[in-house]
Amino acid sequence: MPVVSSAGPEQRPIATVDIVLVTLNEDGLRLCLQRREYDPHAGELALIGGYVRPEEDADIEASARRILASKARLDGLYLEQVRSFGGPDRDPRGWSIAIVYLALVPDERLAAAEAAGAPRFERIDPDHCPPLPFDHRRLIAAALERLRSKASYSTLPAFLLGEQFTLPELKAVYEKAMGTPLNDSAFRRKLMEMQILEEIDAKASATAERKRPAQLYRLASRALTEFDRTV
């Protein structure tokens, strides 16, 4: 005889997409949180998220992209589904399922979104995250584990940069994503061996740290479509 929960046979789980949006600034990796507009936990910092809309969304990724566009004024970002969490105690509104996505965004894109009217992003050090509603800290931990593990063998960290970058800038983003220093010559050699970069007909301006203009690169087209290739 089937067991019927105390919540009743008509209960349907709440289905949401929650997005761990990560950027990079001069201080390192940063979580991008926003304050919730509605209860529960109205006014508290939380992940960007929203309900799945079966009548509108073709699939779960479409849900994630719709939520990013509507709540953060961001589109065209790198997105990767991490995993799902579910249970009766996650959300005071009832039994819920959260599909967690990792999204990477250059910091200048965040500034542009804020200038275009997006709610303000709070850029939080993931190692000193404040108390968060629901089980968002657990969701963040899963997404950051994915980012840091893939950073060691993929082009994933490059999506935290703009379209054009120097090799020192790319090396710095890998080091911040992985949390460890990298050998300069070995890093450059491996990138060139894998042929995931292409030079562009431009150079970065000289700076106090860099006396001469540096060659600019971008991800090659195959790296953009096969970002999980070893670097």
Tab-separated table of C-alpha atoms in Angstrom:
chain	number	residue	atom	x	y	z
A	1	MET	CA	0.000	0.000	0.000
A	2	PRO	CA	1.571	3.358	-1.007
A	3	VAL	CA	2.570	5.738	1.751
A	4	VAL	CA	0.988	9.203	1.618
A	5	SER	CA	2.946	12.015	3.277
A	6	SER	CA	1.368	14.174	5.948
A	7	ALA	CA	1.481	17.103	3.513
A	8	GLY	CA	-1.289	15.452	1.505
A	9	PRO	CA	-1.492	13.687	-1.879
A	10	GLU	CA	-2.035	16.946	-3.817
A	11	GLN	CA	1.220	18.565	-2.729
A	12	ARG	CA	3.478	19.578	-5.608
A	13	PRO	CA	7.106	20.545	-5.074
A	14	ILE	CA	8.268	24.104	-5.691
A	15	ALA	CA	10.787	24.124	-8.572
A	16	THR	CA	13.297	26.965	-8.794
A	17	VAL	CA	16.542	27.773	-10.568
A	18	ASP	CA	19.208	29.369	-8.361
A	19	ILE	CA	22.238	30.934	-9.998
A	20	VAL	CA	25.662	31.192	-8.398
A	21	LEU	CA	26.899	34.226	-10.301
A	22	VAL	CA	30.675	34.690	-10.021
A	23	THR	CA	32.863	37.574	-11.131
A	24	LEU	CA	36.467	38.602	-10.663
A	25	ASN	CA	37.861	41.930	-9.511
A	26	GLU	CA	41.159	43.185	-8.149
A	27	ASP	CA	40.440	41.403	-4.847
A	28	GLY	CA	39.799	37.997	-6.416
A	29	LEU	CA	36.723	35.852	-7.031
A	30	ARG	CA	33.473	37.406	-5.877
A	31	LEU	CA	29.917	36.112	-5.508
A	32	CYS	CA	27.277	38.400	-6.970
A	33	LEU	CA	24.265	38.500	-4.667
A	34	GLN	CA	21.125	40.624	-4.714
A	35	ARG	CA	18.589	41.504	-2.044
A	36	ARG	CA	15.341	39.564	-2.220
A	37	GLU	CA	12.343	41.615	-3.212
A	38	TYR	CA	9.638	39.369	-1.752
A	39	ASP	CA	9.015	37.161	1.279
A	40	PRO	CA	10.225	34.843	2.553
A	41	HIS	CA	13.419	36.652	3.563
A	42	ALA	CA	12.536	39.904	1.787
A	43	GLY	CA	15.423	42.362	1.897
A	44	GLU	CA	18.074	39.734	2.608
A	45	LEU	CA	21.057	39.011	0.378
A	46	ALA	CA	20.573	35.829	-1.631
A	47	LEU	CA	21.365	34.083	-4.874
A	48	ILE	CA	19.611	35.276	-8.000
A	49	GLY	CA	16.802	32.822	-8.593
A	50	GLY	CA	13.228	32.278	-9.653
A	51	TYR	CA	10.518	29.764	-10.429
A	52	VAL	CA	10.606	27.421	-13.391
A	53	ARG	CA	7.791	28.366	-15.786
A	54	PRO	CA	6.787	25.286	-17.807
A	55	GLU	CA	4.487	27.315	-20.047
A	56	GLU	CA	7.336	29.678	-20.976
A	57	ASP	CA	10.670	27.876	-20.608
A	58	ALA	CA	11.817	25.365	-23.225
A	59	ASP	CA	14.173	23.738	-20.726
A	60	ILE	CA	15.965	24.424	-17.446
A	61	GLU	CA	18.734	26.445	-19.061
A	62	ALA	CA	16.072	28.631	-20.651
A	63	SER	CA	14.710	29.218	-17.145
A	64	ALA	CA	18.165	30.266	-15.938
A	65	ARG	CA	18.716	32.643	-18.846
A	66	ARG	CA	15.269	34.190	-18.430
A	67	ILE	CA	15.886	34.768	-14.723
A	68	LEU	CA	19.281	36.367	-15.359
A	69	ALA	CA	17.800	38.651	-18.008
A	70	SER	CA	14.801	39.708	-15.920
A	71	LYS	CA	16.454	40.057	-12.503
A	72	ALA	CA	20.015	41.036	-13.398
A	73	ARG	CA	19.799	42.411	-16.963
A	74	LEU	CA	22.464	39.953	-18.054
A	75	ASP	CA	22.469	37.745	-21.137
A	76	GLY	CA	24.924	35.681	-23.136
A	77	LEU	CA	26.833	34.489	-20.066
A	78	TYR	CA	28.628	31.194	-19.636
A	79	LEU	CA	26.230	28.877	-17.763
A	80	GLU	CA	26.760	25.385	-16.407
A	81	GLN	CA	24.282	23.270	-14.479
A	82	VAL	CA	25.941	22.066	-11.275
A	83	ARG	CA	23.407	19.816	-9.532
A	84	SER	CA	20.011	19.878	-7.868
A	85	PHE	CA	18.945	19.996	-4.235
A	86	GLY	CA	15.568	19.028	-2.858
A	87	GLY	CA	13.696	18.349	0.333
A	88	PRO	CA	10.913	19.444	2.688
A	89	ASP	CA	13.067	21.733	4.851
A	90	ARG	CA	14.790	23.940	2.282
A	91	ASP	CA	12.008	26.492	1.885
A	92	PRO	CA	9.282	27.590	4.341
A	93	ARG	CA	6.798	27.572	1.460
A	94	GLY	CA	6.958	23.787	1.145
A	95	TRP	CA	8.779	20.831	-0.403
A	96	SER	CA	11.166	22.346	-2.955
A	97	ILE	CA	13.656	21.505	-5.674
A	98	ALA	CA	16.455	23.900	-6.653
A	99	ILE	CA	18.456	23.405	-9.859
A	100	VAL	CA	21.778	25.151	-9.328
A	101	TYR	CA	23.675	26.886	-12.133
A	102	LEU	CA	27.146	28.379	-12.169
A	103	ALA	CA	27.371	31.589	-14.211
A	104	LEU	CA	30.541	33.567	-14.944
A	105	VAL	CA	30.541	37.276	-15.754
A	106	PRO	CA	33.299	39.865	-16.285
A	107	ASP	CA	33.024	42.613	-13.693
A	108	GLU	CA	32.552	45.315	-16.335
A	109	ARG	CA	29.399	43.526	-17.487
A	110	LEU	CA	28.026	43.806	-13.948
A	111	ALA	CA	28.741	47.523	-13.872
A	112	ALA	CA	27.000	47.948	-17.219
A	113	ALA	CA	23.964	46.011	-15.978
A	114	GLU	CA	23.756	48.204	-12.865
A	115	ALA	CA	24.028	51.314	-15.021
A	116	ALA	CA	21.165	49.967	-17.146
A	117	GLY	CA	18.908	49.685	-14.102
A	118	ALA	CA	19.599	46.231	-12.671
A	119	PRO	CA	19.271	45.946	-8.882
A	120	ARG	CA	22.612	46.519	-7.201
A	121	PHE	CA	24.930	43.533	-6.979
A	122	GLU	CA	26.708	42.834	-3.709
A	123	ARG	CA	30.143	41.439	-4.561
A	124	ILE	CA	30.971	39.084	-1.694
A	125	ASP	CA	34.179	37.231	-0.853
A	126	PRO	CA	33.112	33.563	-1.126
A	127	ASP	CA	35.441	32.636	1.742
A	128	HIS	CA	33.708	35.139	4.051
A	129	CYS	CA	30.112	34.742	3.001
A	130	PRO	CA	27.474	36.276	5.308
A	131	PRO	CA	24.504	34.283	6.606
A	132	LEU	CA	22.149	33.550	3.704
A	133	PRO	CA	18.526	32.388	3.495
A	134	PHE	CA	17.339	28.903	2.578
A	135	ASP	CA	20.343	26.623	1.952
A	136	HIS	CA	22.121	29.033	-0.363
A	137	ARG	CA	25.499	28.553	1.270
A	138	ARG	CA	25.342	24.854	0.395
A	139	LEU	CA	24.433	25.713	-3.201
A	140	ILE	CA	27.337	28.161	-3.404
A	141	ALA	CA	29.794	25.591	-2.060
A	142	ALA	CA	28.786	23.094	-4.760
A	143	ALA	CA	29.163	25.657	-7.559
A	144	LEU	CA	32.527	26.943	-6.346
A	145	GLU	CA	33.832	23.397	-6.025
A	146	ARG	CA	32.895	22.868	-9.683
A	147	LEU	CA	34.622	26.081	-10.762
A	148	ARG	CA	37.820	25.389	-8.847
A	149	SER	CA	38.067	21.785	-9.966
A	150	LYS	CA	37.491	22.598	-13.651
A	151	ALA	CA	39.877	25.556	-13.530
A	152	SER	CA	42.786	23.116	-13.376
A	153	TYR	CA	42.013	21.523	-16.752
A	154	SER	CA	39.704	23.779	-18.782
A	155	THR	CA	39.335	27.243	-20.301
A	156	LEU	CA	36.566	27.997	-17.827
A	157	PRO	CA	38.322	30.840	-15.926
A	158	ALA	CA	38.731	32.806	-19.162
A	159	PHE	CA	34.996	33.506	-19.145
A	160	LEU	CA	35.627	35.805	-16.178
A	161	LEU	CA	37.598	38.099	-18.488
A	162	GLY	CA	36.411	40.337	-21.264
A	163	GLU	CA	36.649	39.290	-24.891
A	164	GLN	CA	40.272	40.496	-25.147
A	165	PHE	CA	43.044	39.944	-22.618
A	166	THR	CA	46.785	39.643	-22.173
A	167	LEU	CA	48.527	36.439	-21.132
A	168	PRO	CA	49.427	37.870	-17.697
A	169	GLU	CA	45.747	38.741	-17.166
A	170	LEU	CA	44.729	35.214	-18.146
A	171	LYS	CA	47.330	33.667	-15.850
A	172	ALA	CA	46.138	35.859	-12.984
A	173	VAL	CA	42.540	34.733	-13.405
A	174	TYR	CA	43.592	31.074	-13.377
A	175	GLU	CA	45.595	31.627	-10.215
A	176	LYS	CA	42.664	33.325	-8.483
A	177	ALA	CA	40.221	30.645	-9.601
A	178	MET	CA	42.517	27.815	-8.517
A	179	GLY	CA	43.866	29.544	-5.418
A	180	THR	CA	47.473	28.731	-6.243
A	181	PRO	CA	50.389	30.375	-8.090
A	182	LEU	CA	51.340	28.973	-11.512
A	183	ASN	CA	54.706	28.766	-13.214
A	184	ASP	CA	54.763	31.467	-15.854
A	185	SER	CA	56.674	29.674	-18.601
A	186	ALA	CA	54.859	26.359	-18.102
A	187	PHE	CA	51.486	28.118	-18.220
A	188	ARG	CA	52.328	29.928	-21.445
A	189	ARG	CA	53.756	26.813	-23.061
A	190	LYS	CA	50.694	24.732	-22.260
A	191	LEU	CA	48.322	27.357	-23.633
A	192	MET	CA	50.255	27.574	-26.880
A	193	GLU	CA	50.444	23.796	-27.214
A	194	MET	CA	46.671	23.499	-26.912
A	195	GLN	CA	46.074	26.264	-29.463
A	196	ILE	CA	43.072	27.655	-27.596
A	197	LEU	CA	44.129	31.292	-28.012
A	198	GLU	CA	44.451	33.504	-31.023
A	199	GLU	CA	46.259	36.799	-31.305
A	200	ILE	CA	44.284	39.845	-32.315
A	201	ASP	CA	45.583	42.809	-34.249
A	202	ALA	CA	45.898	45.057	-31.214
A	203	LYS	CA	48.000	45.539	-28.112
A	204	ALA	CA	47.225	46.607	-24.583
A	205	SER	CA	48.548	49.958	-23.443
A	206	ALA	CA	51.727	50.104	-21.403
A	207	THR	CA	51.289	50.506	-17.656
A	208	ALA	CA	53.509	51.224	-14.671
A	209	GLU	CA	53.996	47.470	-14.216
A	210	ARG	CA	54.329	46.811	-17.945
A	211	LYS	CA	56.703	49.160	-19.741
A	212	ARG	CA	55.814	48.014	-23.252
A	213	PRO	CA	52.430	47.349	-24.890
A	214	ALA	CA	51.408	43.691	-24.467
A	215	GLN	CA	49.931	41.435	-27.123
A	216	LEU	CA	46.162	40.921	-26.781
A	217	TYR	CA	44.503	37.535	-27.230
A	218	ARG	CA	41.003	36.074	-27.324
A	219	LEU	CA	39.688	32.544	-27.004
A	220	ALA	CA	39.774	30.673	-30.296
A	221	SER	CA	36.419	29.617	-31.683
A	222	ARG	CA	36.973	25.966	-30.814
A	223	ALA	CA	37.811	26.901	-27.228
A	224	LEU	CA	34.507	28.744	-26.977
A	225	THR	CA	32.588	25.653	-28.052
A	226	GLU	CA	34.841	23.062	-26.378
A	227	PHE	CA	35.657	24.896	-23.157
A	228	ASP	CA	36.267	21.638	-21.291
A	229	ARG	CA	39.431	20.873	-23.244
A	230	THR	CA	42.540	20.542	-21.107
A	231	VAL	CA	44.730	23.614	-20.783
